[in-house]
Amino acid sequence: MREKLAKLINVKSIVTLVLTGVFAFLAIDGRIDIDNFVDMFQIILIFYFGTQSGKAEASASKSD
């Protein structure tokens, strides 16, 4: 359990969560358009999960 928590708390995860929170707040507050929020949120998620996927593929290829 601690190992999973340690992996979750890294710089990219923190940045992803903070950016998601900031953009959600700005969208709810009306400072940015919802369409802009959706675009930025998609970019953040694609970057985050793309790098996670790349790490998994790299570690799988090392074990072969």
mmCIF file of N, CA, C and O in Angstrom:
data_model
loop_
_atom_site.group_PDB
_atom_site.id
_atom_site.type_symbol
_atom_site.label_atom_id
_atom_site.label_comp_id
_atom_site.label_asym_id
_atom_site.label_seq_id
_atom_site.Cartn_x
_atom_site.Cartn_y
_atom_site.Cartn_z
ATOM 1 N N MET A 1 0.824 -1.196 0.000
ATOM 2 C CA MET A 1 0.000 0.000 0.000
ATOM 3 C C MET A 1 0.869 1.261 0.000
ATOM 4 O O MET A 1 0.583 2.204 -0.714
ATOM 5 N N ARG A 2 1.898 1.252 0.839
ATOM 6 C CA ARG A 2 2.792 2.421 0.899
ATOM 7 C C ARG A 2 3.504 2.642 -0.424
ATOM 8 O O ARG A 2 3.755 3.772 -0.818
ATOM 9 N N GLU A 3 3.835 1.539 -1.091
ATOM 10 C CA GLU A 3 4.534 1.636 -2.366
ATOM 11 C C GLU A 3 3.648 2.320 -3.414
ATOM 12 O O GLU A 3 4.112 3.179 -4.162
ATOM 13 N N LYS A 4 2.381 1.968 -3.434
ATOM 14 C CA LYS A 4 1.447 2.602 -4.371
ATOM 15 C C LYS A 4 1.267 4.080 -4.047
ATOM 16 O O LYS A 4 1.201 4.908 -4.936
ATOM 17 N N LEU A 5 1.193 4.400 -2.774
ATOM 18 C CA LEU A 5 1.052 5.789 -2.353
ATOM 19 C C LEU A 5 2.297 6.592 -2.718
ATOM 20 O O LEU A 5 2.198 7.728 -3.186
ATOM 21 N N ALA A 6 3.452 5.993 -2.560
ATOM 22 C CA ALA A 6 4.703 6.676 -2.904
ATOM 23 C C ALA A 6 4.778 6.945 -4.401
ATOM 24 O O ALA A 6 5.267 7.992 -4.823
ATOM 25 N N LYS A 7 4.289 6.010 -5.215
ATOM 26 C CA LYS A 7 4.286 6.216 -6.653
ATOM 27 C C LYS A 7 3.298 7.305 -7.051
ATOM 28 O O LYS A 7 3.508 8.015 -8.018
ATOM 29 N N LEU A 8 2.194 7.390 -6.315
ATOM 30 C CA LEU A 8 1.176 8.399 -6.623
ATOM 31 C C LEU A 8 1.684 9.804 -6.322
ATOM 32 O O LEU A 8 1.397 10.745 -7.055
ATOM 33 N N ILE A 9 2.446 9.914 -5.252
ATOM 34 C CA ILE A 9 2.926 11.228 -4.840
ATOM 35 C C ILE A 9 4.290 11.481 -5.468
ATOM 36 O O ILE A 9 5.328 11.259 -4.860
ATOM 37 N N ASN A 10 4.258 11.917 -6.706
ATOM 38 C CA ASN A 10 5.472 12.364 -7.369
ATOM 39 C C ASN A 10 5.149 13.695 -8.038
ATOM 40 O O ASN A 10 4.009 14.154 -8.013
ATOM 41 N N VAL A 11 6.113 14.307 -8.600
ATOM 42 C CA VAL A 11 5.938 15.662 -9.115
ATOM 43 C C VAL A 11 4.873 15.724 -10.201
ATOM 44 O O VAL A 11 4.005 16.594 -10.183
ATOM 45 N N LYS A 12 4.903 14.779 -11.148
ATOM 46 C CA LYS A 12 3.923 14.815 -12.235
ATOM 47 C C LYS A 12 2.505 14.629 -11.721
ATOM 48 O O LYS A 12 1.586 15.282 -12.201
ATOM 49 N N SER A 13 2.338 13.756 -10.750
ATOM 50 C CA SER A 13 0.997 13.545 -10.190
ATOM 51 C C SER A 13 0.498 14.793 -9.480
ATOM 52 O O SER A 13 -0.660 15.180 -9.628
ATOM 53 N N ILE A 14 1.368 15.407 -8.723
ATOM 54 C CA ILE A 14 0.979 16.620 -7.990
ATOM 55 C C ILE A 14 0.640 17.733 -8.958
ATOM 56 O O ILE A 14 -0.379 18.418 -8.803
ATOM 57 N N VAL A 15 1.462 17.917 -9.985
ATOM 58 C CA VAL A 15 1.192 18.959 -10.980
ATOM 59 C C VAL A 15 -0.127 18.682 -11.694
ATOM 60 O O VAL A 15 -0.933 19.592 -11.902
ATOM 61 N N THR A 16 -0.371 17.432 -12.046
ATOM 62 C CA THR A 16 -1.623 17.074 -12.718
ATOM 63 C C THR A 16 -2.820 17.382 -11.839
ATOM 64 O O THR A 16 -3.803 17.978 -12.297
ATOM 65 N N LEU A 17 -2.761 17.012 -10.577
ATOM 66 C CA LEU A 17 -3.884 17.261 -9.668
ATOM 67 C C LEU A 17 -4.089 18.754 -9.422
ATOM 68 O O LEU A 17 -5.227 19.234 -9.389
ATOM 69 N N VAL A 18 -3.000 19.493 -9.259
ATOM 70 C CA VAL A 18 -3.118 20.935 -9.017
ATOM 71 C C VAL A 18 -3.694 21.639 -10.241
ATOM 72 O O VAL A 18 -4.599 22.474 -10.125
ATOM 73 N N LEU A 19 -3.177 21.317 -11.425
ATOM 74 C CA LEU A 19 -3.697 21.949 -12.639
ATOM 75 C C LEU A 19 -5.166 21.617 -12.860
ATOM 76 O O LEU A 19 -5.951 22.481 -13.255
ATOM 77 N N THR A 20 -5.545 20.394 -12.600
ATOM 78 C CA THR A 20 -6.950 20.009 -12.720
ATOM 79 C C THR A 20 -7.800 20.828 -11.765
ATOM 80 O O THR A 20 -8.856 21.341 -12.144
ATOM 81 N N GLY A 21 -7.347 20.966 -10.534
ATOM 82 C CA GLY A 21 -8.092 21.752 -9.556
ATOM 83 C C GLY A 21 -8.197 23.217 -9.934
ATOM 84 O O GLY A 21 -9.267 23.824 -9.823
ATOM 85 N N VAL A 22 -7.107 23.787 -10.398
ATOM 86 C CA VAL A 22 -7.105 25.201 -10.787
ATOM 87 C C VAL A 22 -8.044 25.449 -11.962
ATOM 88 O O VAL A 22 -8.861 26.373 -11.933
ATOM 89 N N PHE A 23 -7.930 24.621 -12.997
ATOM 90 C CA PHE A 23 -8.794 24.824 -14.155
ATOM 91 C C PHE A 23 -10.260 24.560 -13.824
ATOM 92 O O PHE A 23 -11.146 25.236 -14.336
ATOM 93 N N ALA A 24 -10.532 23.600 -12.940
ATOM 94 C CA ALA A 24 -11.916 23.354 -12.519
ATOM 95 C C ALA A 24 -12.455 24.567 -11.767
ATOM 96 O O ALA A 24 -13.586 25.000 -11.994
ATOM 97 N N PHE A 25 -11.654 25.126 -10.874
ATOM 98 C CA PHE A 25 -12.075 26.315 -10.135
ATOM 99 C C PHE A 25 -12.355 27.484 -11.071
ATOM 100 O O PHE A 25 -13.368 28.183 -10.941
ATOM 101 N N LEU A 26 -11.442 27.712 -12.021
ATOM 102 C CA LEU A 26 -11.623 28.825 -12.959
ATOM 103 C C LEU A 26 -12.858 28.629 -13.833
ATOM 104 O O LEU A 26 -13.554 29.595 -14.148
ATOM 105 N N ALA A 27 -13.134 27.395 -14.209
ATOM 106 C CA ALA A 27 -14.325 27.127 -15.027
ATOM 107 C C ALA A 27 -15.595 27.329 -14.214
ATOM 108 O O ALA A 27 -16.566 27.923 -14.698
ATOM 109 N N ILE A 28 -15.603 26.878 -12.979
ATOM 110 C CA ILE A 28 -16.780 27.038 -12.118
ATOM 111 C C ILE A 28 -16.993 28.505 -11.785
ATOM 112 O O ILE A 28 -18.130 28.992 -11.751
ATOM 113 N N ASP A 29 -15.914 29.220 -11.551
ATOM 114 C CA ASP A 29 -15.985 30.633 -11.205
ATOM 115 C C ASP A 29 -16.368 31.506 -12.403
ATOM 116 O O ASP A 29 -16.749 32.657 -12.242
ATOM 117 N N GLY A 30 -16.259 30.949 -13.602
ATOM 118 C CA GLY A 30 -16.638 31.680 -14.798
ATOM 119 C C GLY A 30 -15.517 32.512 -15.406
ATOM 120 O O GLY A 30 -15.749 33.310 -16.301
ATOM 121 N N ARG A 31 -14.317 32.321 -14.937
ATOM 122 C CA ARG A 31 -13.191 33.095 -15.463
ATOM 123 C C ARG A 31 -12.701 32.565 -16.806
ATOM 124 O O ARG A 31 -12.096 33.298 -17.567
ATOM 125 N N ILE A 32 -12.902 31.271 -17.040
ATOM 126 C CA ILE A 32 -12.581 30.711 -18.344
ATOM 127 C C ILE A 32 -13.797 29.953 -18.856
ATOM 128 O O ILE A 32 -14.646 29.514 -18.077
ATOM 129 N N ASP A 33 -13.857 29.811 -20.159
ATOM 130 C CA ASP A 33 -14.964 29.113 -20.787
ATOM 131 C C ASP A 33 -14.827 27.611 -20.543
ATOM 132 O O ASP A 33 -13.722 27.090 -20.462
ATOM 133 N N ILE A 34 -15.944 26.922 -20.454
ATOM 134 C CA ILE A 34 -15.939 25.484 -20.227
ATOM 135 C C ILE A 34 -15.190 24.767 -21.351
ATOM 136 O O ILE A 34 -14.479 23.794 -21.113
ATOM 137 N N ASP A 35 -15.346 25.241 -22.584
ATOM 138 C CA ASP A 35 -14.649 24.608 -23.706
ATOM 139 C C ASP A 35 -13.131 24.680 -23.527
ATOM 140 O O ASP A 35 -12.420 23.720 -23.823
ATOM 141 N N ASN A 36 -12.650 25.804 -23.033
ATOM 142 C CA ASN A 36 -11.210 25.937 -22.767
ATOM 143 C C ASN A 36 -10.778 24.991 -21.656
ATOM 144 O O ASN A 36 -9.693 24.410 -21.704
ATOM 145 N N PHE A 37 -11.630 24.825 -20.650
ATOM 146 C CA PHE A 37 -11.325 23.906 -19.558
ATOM 147 C C PHE A 37 -11.204 22.481 -20.085
ATOM 148 O O PHE A 37 -10.258 21.765 -19.749
ATOM 149 N N VAL A 38 -12.147 22.084 -20.923
ATOM 150 C CA VAL A 38 -12.130 20.718 -21.455
ATOM 151 C C VAL A 38 -10.874 20.493 -22.284
ATOM 152 O O VAL A 38 -10.215 19.448 -22.161
ATOM 153 N N ASP A 39 -10.508 21.465 -23.106
ATOM 154 C CA ASP A 39 -9.296 21.335 -23.923
ATOM 155 C C ASP A 39 -8.053 21.183 -23.047
ATOM 156 O O ASP A 39 -7.220 20.299 -23.274
ATOM 157 N N MET A 40 -7.902 22.043 -22.051
ATOM 158 C CA MET A 40 -6.726 21.989 -21.181
ATOM 159 C C MET A 40 -6.707 20.707 -20.363
ATOM 160 O O MET A 40 -5.659 20.087 -20.174
ATOM 161 N N PHE A 41 -7.870 20.278 -19.894
ATOM 162 C CA PHE A 41 -7.953 19.060 -19.098
ATOM 163 C C PHE A 41 -7.551 17.848 -19.940
ATOM 164 O O PHE A 41 -6.830 16.969 -19.470
ATOM 165 N N GLN A 42 -7.979 17.815 -21.188
ATOM 166 C CA GLN A 42 -7.597 16.713 -22.068
ATOM 167 C C GLN A 42 -6.094 16.700 -22.312
ATOM 168 O O GLN A 42 -5.467 15.638 -22.304
ATOM 169 N N ILE A 43 -5.513 17.856 -22.520
ATOM 170 C CA ILE A 43 -4.068 17.931 -22.735
ATOM 171 C C ILE A 43 -3.314 17.421 -21.508
ATOM 172 O O ILE A 43 -2.351 16.660 -21.620
ATOM 173 N N ILE A 44 -3.756 17.835 -20.333
ATOM 174 C CA ILE A 44 -3.104 17.405 -19.097
ATOM 175 C C ILE A 44 -3.208 15.894 -18.934
ATOM 176 O O ILE A 44 -2.226 15.210 -18.637
ATOM 177 N N LEU A 45 -4.399 15.351 -19.147
ATOM 178 C CA LEU A 45 -4.580 13.911 -18.985
ATOM 179 C C LEU A 45 -3.808 13.110 -20.025
ATOM 180 O O LEU A 45 -3.221 12.076 -19.708
ATOM 181 N N ILE A 46 -3.794 13.566 -21.261
ATOM 182 C CA ILE A 46 -3.045 12.864 -22.302
ATOM 183 C C ILE A 46 -1.558 12.853 -21.959
ATOM 184 O O ILE A 46 -0.889 11.820 -22.091
ATOM 185 N N PHE A 47 -1.036 13.977 -21.498
ATOM 186 C CA PHE A 47 0.369 14.035 -21.123
ATOM 187 C C PHE A 47 0.656 13.093 -19.954
ATOM 188 O O PHE A 47 1.603 12.304 -19.984
ATOM 189 N N TYR A 48 -0.180 13.148 -18.923
ATOM 190 C CA TYR A 48 0.046 12.343 -17.728
ATOM 191 C C TYR A 48 -0.018 10.858 -18.044
ATOM 192 O O TYR A 48 0.897 10.101 -17.717
ATOM 193 N N PHE A 49 -1.091 10.425 -18.683
ATOM 194 C CA PHE A 49 -1.232 9.005 -18.957
ATOM 195 C C PHE A 49 -0.295 8.546 -20.065
ATOM 196 O O PHE A 49 0.099 7.386 -20.105
ATOM 197 N N GLY A 50 0.078 9.432 -20.969
ATOM 198 C CA GLY A 50 1.054 9.078 -21.993
ATOM 199 C C GLY A 50 2.407 8.795 -21.399
ATOM 200 O O GLY A 50 3.091 7.834 -21.789
ATOM 201 N N THR A 51 2.822 9.596 -20.439
ATOM 202 C CA THR A 51 4.119 9.363 -19.802
ATOM 203 C C THR A 51 4.065 8.122 -18.922
ATOM 204 O O THR A 51 5.041 7.381 -18.841
ATOM 205 N N GLN A 52 2.939 7.872 -18.276
ATOM 206 C CA GLN A 52 2.801 6.663 -17.460
ATOM 207 C C GLN A 52 2.855 5.419 -18.336
ATOM 208 O O GLN A 52 3.469 4.426 -17.984
ATOM 209 N N SER A 53 2.211 5.481 -19.490
ATOM 210 C CA SER A 53 2.214 4.360 -20.424
ATOM 211 C C SER A 53 3.617 4.121 -20.963
ATOM 212 O O SER A 53 4.057 2.982 -21.109
ATOM 213 N N GLY A 54 4.327 5.193 -21.263
ATOM 214 C CA GLY A 54 5.697 5.080 -21.748
ATOM 215 C C GLY A 54 6.613 4.427 -20.726
ATOM 216 O O GLY A 54 7.477 3.619 -21.073
ATOM 217 N N LYS A 55 6.425 4.762 -19.466
ATOM 218 C CA LYS A 55 7.229 4.144 -18.413
ATOM 219 C C LYS A 55 6.954 2.653 -18.325
ATOM 220 O O LYS A 55 7.868 1.847 -18.157
ATOM 221 N N ALA A 56 5.682 2.272 -18.418
ATOM 222 C CA ALA A 56 5.308 0.861 -18.328
ATOM 223 C C ALA A 56 5.889 0.073 -19.495
ATOM 224 O O ALA A 56 6.399 -1.039 -19.316
ATOM 225 N N GLU A 57 5.849 0.644 -20.690
ATOM 226 C CA GLU A 57 6.411 -0.027 -21.864
ATOM 227 C C GLU A 57 7.925 -0.146 -21.747
ATOM 228 O O GLU A 57 8.504 -1.164 -22.111
ATOM 229 N N ALA A 58 8.571 0.878 -21.247
ATOM 230 C CA ALA A 58 10.035 0.852 -21.089
ATOM 231 C C ALA A 58 10.449 -0.197 -20.074
ATOM 232 O O ALA A 58 11.419 -0.946 -20.295
ATOM 233 N N SER A 59 9.735 -0.289 -18.968
ATOM 234 C CA SER A 59 10.106 -1.285 -17.957
ATOM 235 C C SER A 59 9.785 -2.688 -18.442
ATOM 236 O O SER A 59 10.498 -3.642 -18.103
ATOM 237 N N ALA A 60 8.746 -2.854 -19.266
ATOM 238 C CA ALA A 60 8.423 -4.168 -19.822
ATOM 239 C C ALA A 60 9.482 -4.620 -20.807
ATOM 240 O O ALA A 60 9.849 -5.790 -20.863
ATOM 241 N N SER A 61 9.997 -3.678 -21.602
ATOM 242 C CA SER A 61 11.017 -4.040 -22.577
ATOM 243 C C SER A 61 12.354 -4.352 -21.908
ATOM 244 O O SER A 61 13.138 -5.141 -22.405
ATOM 245 N N LYS A 62 12.624 -3.759 -20.758
ATOM 246 C CA LYS A 62 13.857 -4.054 -20.026
ATOM 247 C C LYS A 62 13.830 -5.464 -19.460
ATOM 248 O O LYS A 62 14.846 -6.120 -19.364
ATOM 249 N N SER A 63 12.646 -5.908 -19.046
ATOM 250 C CA SER A 63 12.542 -7.235 -18.441
ATOM 251 C C SER A 63 12.590 -8.355 -19.478
ATOM 252 O O SER A 63 12.793 -9.507 -19.132
ATOM 253 N N ASP A 64 12.428 -8.032 -20.759
ATOM 254 C CA ASP A 64 12.477 -9.065 -21.812
ATOM 255 C C ASP A 64 13.859 -9.479 -22.147
ATOM 256 O O ASP A 64 14.865 -9.196 -21.974
#
